Amino acid sequence: MAFGDYQNEIYFGGLMRGVKPTLPVDFKTLEARAQAALPPATLSYVQGGCGDEFTQDHNAEAFKSWGLVPRMMVDCTTRDLSIDLFGIKLPSPVFMAPIGVIGLCAQDGHGDIATARAAAATGVPMVASTLMNDPMEQVAAAMGDTPGFFQLYTPKNRDVAESLVARAEASGFKAIVVTLDTWVTGWRPRDLNEANFPQLRGHALANYMSDPAFRALLAKPPEEDPQAAVAQWGATFGKTLTWADLPWLRSMTKLPLILKGICHPDDARRAIDGGVDGIYCSNHGGRQANGGVAAIDMLPGVVEASGKTPVMFDSGVRSGSDVVKALALGAAAVGIGRPYAYGLALGGVAGVVHVLRSILAEADLLMAVDGYPTLTDLRAAGLVRRP
């Protein structure tokens, strides 16, 4: 079955049974609905960006500056969107980007597990954040046969870092994604105005509180003194990483190592020379630094510098057409962020599945209409930059 067949399911559901989708298929309506469903503190954390949010908004707007040129008289009755990423066969080039409070986006507080179940249902991998409401072992188990990646916010304590990575390996995660731009939190007015920092209230810290190396730093178990445990987390979180740390990061795991936050071609080349297996082009969705260039505009240079090393991408992706544009510019896989968080808030596992299927359907149908039956065809054509 083609991803675009989801469109027929919706139309025929309305025609034959009078059933309309319970959730919207477009981002604008989805976001509006989620604003009413999410608690204010969680909404602020998920929706907000850094500074006046120029970069966050520009990330999404910049996709409009790139355009596909349709090719006609091409047989696109079947499309192939499958990829091979780090030796893993995947049915589509889409993945769920890490969201540190995705656990809080579910009504029951177990959004990490719900997201993992959506991954199992769709075959769309989840990049699971270090900051989870449930331990990584439970989240990994909920993914079923769908591969998952573990995203590491590198703690200052090396024993804790190595313990988290070892647990991820043992849990069955297939790659380690190290985030580079979050050793300190960017200036986020929405959250600052409300003194809103979920982790300092004890949320999304299940991986730390269950980790033996972290617990060894505590005078009392976190169950007995949760405030002291949170304070220790604050003192442990956020190691400043430099190129001198790359050999250590590489030595921690035999899994594919991916560096997240690479936006400059020189950084991509240096990372590859240091032994990383993948580059992750991202500006954290505009949440960490304001005033920068849109991530999609930096992607071509990073792809060119990376050569045969796969480049993952996120930031500003809101639709299937955005996915196709990022793929055309050379991304090996494209991450979805806020859209699936809103789907989770509105419909749990089914809501995430609906959002992923909608994005994939749009991407599939766009390739069909524009005459690109494979990702190879799409990348060979590239995009046109609008004046």
mmCIF file with all atom_site columns, C-alpha atoms in Angstrom, residues 247-375:
data_model
loop_
_atom_site.group_PDB
_atom_site.id
_atom_site.type_symbol
_atom_site.label_atom_id
_atom_site.label_alt_id
_atom_site.label_comp_id
_atom_site.label_asym_id
_atom_site.label_entity_id
_atom_site.label_seq_id
_atom_site.pdbx_PDB_ins_code
_atom_site.Cartn_x
_atom_site.Cartn_y
_atom_site.Cartn_z
_atom_site.occupancy
_atom_site.B_iso_or_equiv
_atom_site.pdbx_formal_charge
_atom_site.auth_seq_id
_atom_site.auth_comp_id
_atom_site.auth_asym_id
_atom_site.auth_atom_id
_atom_site.pdbx_PDB_model_num
ATOM 1   C CA . PRO A 1 247 ? 37.415 10.629 20.689  1.00 0.00 ? 247 PRO A CA 1
ATOM 2   C CA . TRP A 1 248 ? 35.743 9.972  24.050  1.00 0.00 ? 248 TRP A CA 1
ATOM 3   C CA . LEU A 1 249 ? 32.258 10.183 22.532  1.00 0.00 ? 249 LEU A CA 1
ATOM 4   C CA . ARG A 1 250 ? 33.342 7.818  19.767  1.00 0.00 ? 250 ARG A CA 1
ATOM 5   C CA . SER A 1 251 ? 34.820 5.383  22.279  1.00 0.00 ? 251 SER A CA 1
ATOM 6   C CA . MET A 1 252 ? 31.592 5.110  24.292  1.00 0.00 ? 252 MET A CA 1
ATOM 7   C CA . THR A 1 253 ? 29.713 3.062  21.724  1.00 0.00 ? 253 THR A CA 1
ATOM 8   C CA . LYS A 1 254 ? 30.044 0.750  18.760  1.00 0.00 ? 254 LYS A CA 1
ATOM 9   C CA . LEU A 1 255 ? 26.654 1.935  17.526  1.00 0.00 ? 255 LEU A CA 1
ATOM 10  C CA . PRO A 1 256 ? 26.477 4.582  14.793  1.00 0.00 ? 256 PRO A CA 1
ATOM 11  C CA . LEU A 1 257 ? 27.373 7.951  16.320  1.00 0.00 ? 257 LEU A CA 1
ATOM 12  C CA . ILE A 1 258 ? 25.506 11.010 15.048  1.00 0.00 ? 258 ILE A CA 1
ATOM 13  C CA . LEU A 1 259 ? 26.242 14.621 15.988  1.00 0.00 ? 259 LEU A CA 1
ATOM 14  C CA . LYS A 1 260 ? 23.135 16.831 16.179  1.00 0.00 ? 260 LYS A CA 1
ATOM 15  C CA . GLY A 1 261 ? 23.322 20.574 15.642  1.00 0.00 ? 261 GLY A CA 1
ATOM 16  C CA . ILE A 1 262 ? 25.870 20.671 12.800  1.00 0.00 ? 262 ILE A CA 1
ATOM 17  C CA . CYS A 1 263 ? 25.084 23.611 10.506  1.00 0.00 ? 263 CYS A CA 1
ATOM 18  C CA . HIS A 1 264 ? 28.490 24.659 9.128   1.00 0.00 ? 264 HIS A CA 1
ATOM 19  C CA . PRO A 1 265 ? 30.230 22.635 6.387   1.00 0.00 ? 265 PRO A CA 1
ATOM 20  C CA . ASP A 1 266 ? 33.581 22.829 8.190   1.00 0.00 ? 266 ASP A CA 1
ATOM 21  C CA . ASP A 1 267 ? 32.029 21.311 11.321  1.00 0.00 ? 267 ASP A CA 1
ATOM 22  C CA . ALA A 1 268 ? 30.571 18.501 9.232   1.00 0.00 ? 268 ALA A CA 1
ATOM 23  C CA . ARG A 1 269 ? 33.953 17.710 7.707   1.00 0.00 ? 269 ARG A CA 1
ATOM 24  C CA . ARG A 1 270 ? 35.702 17.798 11.077  1.00 0.00 ? 270 ARG A CA 1
ATOM 25  C CA . ALA A 1 271 ? 33.098 15.526 12.652  1.00 0.00 ? 271 ALA A CA 1
ATOM 26  C CA . ILE A 1 272 ? 33.443 12.983 9.855   1.00 0.00 ? 272 ILE A CA 1
ATOM 27  C CA . ASP A 1 273 ? 37.229 13.095 10.135  1.00 0.00 ? 273 ASP A CA 1
ATOM 28  C CA . GLY A 1 274 ? 36.747 12.341 13.838  1.00 0.00 ? 274 GLY A CA 1
ATOM 29  C CA . GLY A 1 275 ? 34.876 9.130  13.126  1.00 0.00 ? 275 GLY A CA 1
ATOM 30  C CA . VAL A 1 276 ? 31.185 9.984  13.365  1.00 0.00 ? 276 VAL A CA 1
ATOM 31  C CA . ASP A 1 277 ? 28.766 7.966  11.253  1.00 0.00 ? 277 ASP A CA 1
ATOM 32  C CA . GLY A 1 278 ? 26.125 10.597 10.656  1.00 0.00 ? 278 GLY A CA 1
ATOM 33  C CA . ILE A 1 279 ? 25.559 14.344 10.644  1.00 0.00 ? 279 ILE A CA 1
ATOM 34  C CA . TYR A 1 280 ? 22.342 15.843 11.985  1.00 0.00 ? 280 TYR A CA 1
ATOM 35  C CA . CYS A 1 281 ? 21.705 19.305 10.532  1.00 0.00 ? 281 CYS A CA 1
ATOM 36  C CA . SER A 1 282 ? 19.457 21.187 12.947  1.00 0.00 ? 282 SER A CA 1
ATOM 37  C CA . ASN A 1 283 ? 19.225 24.469 14.823  1.00 0.00 ? 283 ASN A CA 1
ATOM 38  C CA . HIS A 1 284 ? 17.016 22.895 17.510  1.00 0.00 ? 284 HIS A CA 1
ATOM 39  C CA . GLY A 1 285 ? 13.905 24.269 15.880  1.00 0.00 ? 285 GLY A CA 1
ATOM 40  C CA . GLY A 1 286 ? 14.921 27.795 16.882  1.00 0.00 ? 286 GLY A CA 1
ATOM 41  C CA . ARG A 1 287 ? 14.599 26.927 20.564  1.00 0.00 ? 287 ARG A CA 1
ATOM 42  C CA . GLN A 1 288 ? 18.236 27.367 21.533  1.00 0.00 ? 288 GLN A CA 1
ATOM 43  C CA . ALA A 1 289 ? 19.562 30.328 19.552  1.00 0.00 ? 289 ALA A CA 1
ATOM 44  C CA . ASN A 1 290 ? 17.807 33.241 17.893  1.00 0.00 ? 290 ASN A CA 1
ATOM 45  C CA . GLY A 1 291 ? 18.870 35.399 14.965  1.00 0.00 ? 291 GLY A CA 1
ATOM 46  C CA . GLY A 1 292 ? 20.353 32.586 12.917  1.00 0.00 ? 292 GLY A CA 1
ATOM 47  C CA . VAL A 1 293 ? 19.930 31.299 9.380   1.00 0.00 ? 293 VAL A CA 1
ATOM 48  C CA . ALA A 1 294 ? 17.013 28.964 8.676   1.00 0.00 ? 294 ALA A CA 1
ATOM 49  C CA . ALA A 1 295 ? 18.088 25.348 8.970   1.00 0.00 ? 295 ALA A CA 1
ATOM 50  C CA . ILE A 1 296 ? 16.812 24.395 5.499   1.00 0.00 ? 296 ILE A CA 1
ATOM 51  C CA . ASP A 1 297 ? 19.064 27.072 3.969   1.00 0.00 ? 297 ASP A CA 1
ATOM 52  C CA . MET A 1 298 ? 22.118 25.578 5.692   1.00 0.00 ? 298 MET A CA 1
ATOM 53  C CA . LEU A 1 299 ? 21.300 22.014 4.654   1.00 0.00 ? 299 LEU A CA 1
ATOM 54  C CA . PRO A 1 300 ? 22.796 22.056 1.104   1.00 0.00 ? 300 PRO A CA 1
ATOM 55  C CA . GLY A 1 301 ? 26.221 23.151 2.328   1.00 0.00 ? 301 GLY A CA 1
ATOM 56  C CA . VAL A 1 302 ? 26.266 20.531 5.067   1.00 0.00 ? 302 VAL A CA 1
ATOM 57  C CA . VAL A 1 303 ? 25.193 17.810 2.618   1.00 0.00 ? 303 VAL A CA 1
ATOM 58  C CA . GLU A 1 304 ? 27.916 18.758 0.149   1.00 0.00 ? 304 GLU A CA 1
ATOM 59  C CA . ALA A 1 305 ? 30.573 18.762 2.858   1.00 0.00 ? 305 ALA A CA 1
ATOM 60  C CA . SER A 1 306 ? 29.405 15.419 4.226   1.00 0.00 ? 306 SER A CA 1
ATOM 61  C CA . GLY A 1 307 ? 29.958 13.496 1.018   1.00 0.00 ? 307 GLY A CA 1
ATOM 62  C CA . LYS A 1 308 ? 28.735 9.932  1.442   1.00 0.00 ? 308 LYS A CA 1
ATOM 63  C CA . THR A 1 309 ? 28.026 10.367 5.170   1.00 0.00 ? 309 THR A CA 1
ATOM 64  C CA . PRO A 1 310 ? 24.241 10.523 5.698   1.00 0.00 ? 310 PRO A CA 1
ATOM 65  C CA . VAL A 1 311 ? 22.764 13.809 6.870   1.00 0.00 ? 311 VAL A CA 1
ATOM 66  C CA . MET A 1 312 ? 19.658 13.778 9.035   1.00 0.00 ? 312 MET A CA 1
ATOM 67  C CA . PHE A 1 313 ? 17.654 16.986 9.237   1.00 0.00 ? 313 PHE A CA 1
ATOM 68  C CA . ASP A 1 314 ? 15.008 18.738 11.299  1.00 0.00 ? 314 ASP A CA 1
ATOM 69  C CA . SER A 1 315 ? 13.809 22.261 12.166  1.00 0.00 ? 315 SER A CA 1
ATOM 70  C CA . GLY A 1 316 ? 10.720 23.897 10.711  1.00 0.00 ? 316 GLY A CA 1
ATOM 71  C CA . VAL A 1 317 ? 9.246  20.774 9.092   1.00 0.00 ? 317 VAL A CA 1
ATOM 72  C CA . ARG A 1 318 ? 5.467  21.127 9.156   1.00 0.00 ? 318 ARG A CA 1
ATOM 73  C CA . SER A 1 319 ? 4.189  19.143 6.177   1.00 0.00 ? 319 SER A CA 1
ATOM 74  C CA . GLY A 1 320 ? 4.837  16.475 3.603   1.00 0.00 ? 320 GLY A CA 1
ATOM 75  C CA . SER A 1 321 ? 5.947  19.081 1.090   1.00 0.00 ? 321 SER A CA 1
ATOM 76  C CA . ASP A 1 322 ? 8.570  20.277 3.592   1.00 0.00 ? 322 ASP A CA 1
ATOM 77  C CA . VAL A 1 323 ? 9.787  16.692 3.893   1.00 0.00 ? 323 VAL A CA 1
ATOM 78  C CA . VAL A 1 324 ? 10.118 16.369 0.115   1.00 0.00 ? 324 VAL A CA 1
ATOM 79  C CA . LYS A 1 325 ? 12.033 19.636 -0.153  1.00 0.00 ? 325 LYS A CA 1
ATOM 80  C CA . ALA A 1 326 ? 14.525 18.596 2.523   1.00 0.00 ? 326 ALA A CA 1
ATOM 81  C CA . LEU A 1 327 ? 15.013 15.258 0.769   1.00 0.00 ? 327 LEU A CA 1
ATOM 82  C CA . ALA A 1 328 ? 15.538 17.008 -2.564  1.00 0.00 ? 328 ALA A CA 1
ATOM 83  C CA . LEU A 1 329 ? 18.276 19.093 -0.946  1.00 0.00 ? 329 LEU A CA 1
ATOM 84  C CA . GLY A 1 330 ? 20.074 15.923 0.103   1.00 0.00 ? 330 GLY A CA 1
ATOM 85  C CA . ALA A 1 331 ? 18.787 14.989 3.535   1.00 0.00 ? 331 ALA A CA 1
ATOM 86  C CA . ALA A 1 332 ? 18.934 11.233 4.103   1.00 0.00 ? 332 ALA A CA 1
ATOM 87  C CA . ALA A 1 333 ? 16.078 11.365 6.627   1.00 0.00 ? 333 ALA A CA 1
ATOM 88  C CA . VAL A 1 334 ? 13.811 14.153 7.848   1.00 0.00 ? 334 VAL A CA 1
ATOM 89  C CA . GLY A 1 335 ? 12.631 14.691 11.415  1.00 0.00 ? 335 GLY A CA 1
ATOM 90  C CA . ILE A 1 336 ? 9.162  15.761 12.507  1.00 0.00 ? 336 ILE A CA 1
ATOM 91  C CA . GLY A 1 337 ? 8.842  17.616 15.807  1.00 0.00 ? 337 GLY A CA 1
ATOM 92  C CA . ARG A 1 338 ? 5.931  19.783 16.915  1.00 0.00 ? 338 ARG A CA 1
ATOM 93  C CA . PRO A 1 339 ? 3.351  18.189 14.564  1.00 0.00 ? 339 PRO A CA 1
ATOM 94  C CA . TYR A 1 340 ? 3.555  14.788 16.248  1.00 0.00 ? 340 TYR A CA 1
ATOM 95  C CA . ALA A 1 341 ? 3.600  16.403 19.696  1.00 0.00 ? 341 ALA A CA 1
ATOM 96  C CA . TYR A 1 342 ? 0.298  18.090 18.868  1.00 0.00 ? 342 TYR A CA 1
ATOM 97  C CA . GLY A 1 343 ? -1.106 14.840 17.497  1.00 0.00 ? 343 GLY A CA 1
ATOM 98  C CA . LEU A 1 344 ? -0.159 13.114 20.744  1.00 0.00 ? 344 LEU A CA 1
ATOM 99  C CA . ALA A 1 345 ? -1.849 15.823 22.801  1.00 0.00 ? 345 ALA A CA 1
ATOM 100 C CA . LEU A 1 346 ? -5.076 15.491 20.834  1.00 0.00 ? 346 LEU A CA 1
ATOM 101 C CA . GLY A 1 347 ? -5.304 11.766 20.241  1.00 0.00 ? 347 GLY A CA 1
ATOM 102 C CA . GLY A 1 348 ? -2.626 9.777  22.032  1.00 0.00 ? 348 GLY A CA 1
ATOM 103 C CA . VAL A 1 349 ? -1.048 6.984  19.993  1.00 0.00 ? 349 VAL A CA 1
ATOM 104 C CA . ALA A 1 350 ? -3.747 7.258  17.316  1.00 0.00 ? 350 ALA A CA 1
ATOM 105 C CA . GLY A 1 351 ? -3.099 10.999 17.086  1.00 0.00 ? 351 GLY A CA 1
ATOM 106 C CA . VAL A 1 352 ? 0.611  10.510 16.412  1.00 0.00 ? 352 VAL A CA 1
ATOM 107 C CA . VAL A 1 353 ? -0.142 7.801  13.855  1.00 0.00 ? 353 VAL A CA 1
ATOM 108 C CA . HIS A 1 354 ? -2.613 10.110 12.100  1.00 0.00 ? 354 HIS A CA 1
ATOM 109 C CA . VAL A 1 355 ? -0.085 12.954 11.894  1.00 0.00 ? 355 VAL A CA 1
ATOM 110 C CA . LEU A 1 356 ? 2.670  10.694 10.539  1.00 0.00 ? 356 LEU A CA 1
ATOM 111 C CA . ARG A 1 357 ? 0.373  9.094  7.985   1.00 0.00 ? 357 ARG A CA 1
ATOM 112 C CA . SER A 1 358 ? -0.863 12.510 6.865   1.00 0.00 ? 358 SER A CA 1
ATOM 113 C CA . ILE A 1 359 ? 2.654  13.862 6.378   1.00 0.00 ? 359 ILE A CA 1
ATOM 114 C CA . LEU A 1 360 ? 3.759  10.740 4.527   1.00 0.00 ? 360 LEU A CA 1
ATOM 115 C CA . ALA A 1 361 ? 0.642  10.772 2.357   1.00 0.00 ? 361 ALA A CA 1
ATOM 116 C CA . GLU A 1 362 ? 1.251  14.366 1.318   1.00 0.00 ? 362 GLU A CA 1
ATOM 117 C CA . ALA A 1 363 ? 4.908  13.636 0.553   1.00 0.00 ? 363 ALA A CA 1
ATOM 118 C CA . ASP A 1 364 ? 4.037  10.542 -1.467  1.00 0.00 ? 364 ASP A CA 1
ATOM 119 C CA . LEU A 1 365 ? 1.314  12.286 -3.475  1.00 0.00 ? 365 LEU A CA 1
ATOM 120 C CA . LEU A 1 366 ? 3.522  15.294 -4.160  1.00 0.00 ? 366 LEU A CA 1
ATOM 121 C CA . MET A 1 367 ? 6.203  13.046 -5.621  1.00 0.00 ? 367 MET A CA 1
ATOM 122 C CA . ALA A 1 368 ? 3.573  11.265 -7.691  1.00 0.00 ? 368 ALA A CA 1
ATOM 123 C CA . VAL A 1 369 ? 2.088  14.446 -9.140  1.00 0.00 ? 369 VAL A CA 1
ATOM 124 C CA . ASP A 1 370 ? 5.452  16.095 -9.786  1.00 0.00 ? 370 ASP A CA 1
ATOM 125 C CA . GLY A 1 371 ? 6.930  13.075 -11.563 1.00 0.00 ? 371 GLY A CA 1
ATOM 126 C CA . TYR A 1 372 ? 9.433  11.678 -9.071  1.00 0.00 ? 372 TYR A CA 1
ATOM 127 C CA . PRO A 1 373 ? 8.877  7.962  -8.439  1.00 0.00 ? 373 PRO A CA 1
ATOM 128 C CA . THR A 1 374 ? 11.998 7.502  -6.287  1.00 0.00 ? 374 THR A CA 1
ATOM 129 C CA . LEU A 1 375 ? 14.119 9.542  -3.931  1.00 0.00 ? 375 LEU A CA 1
#
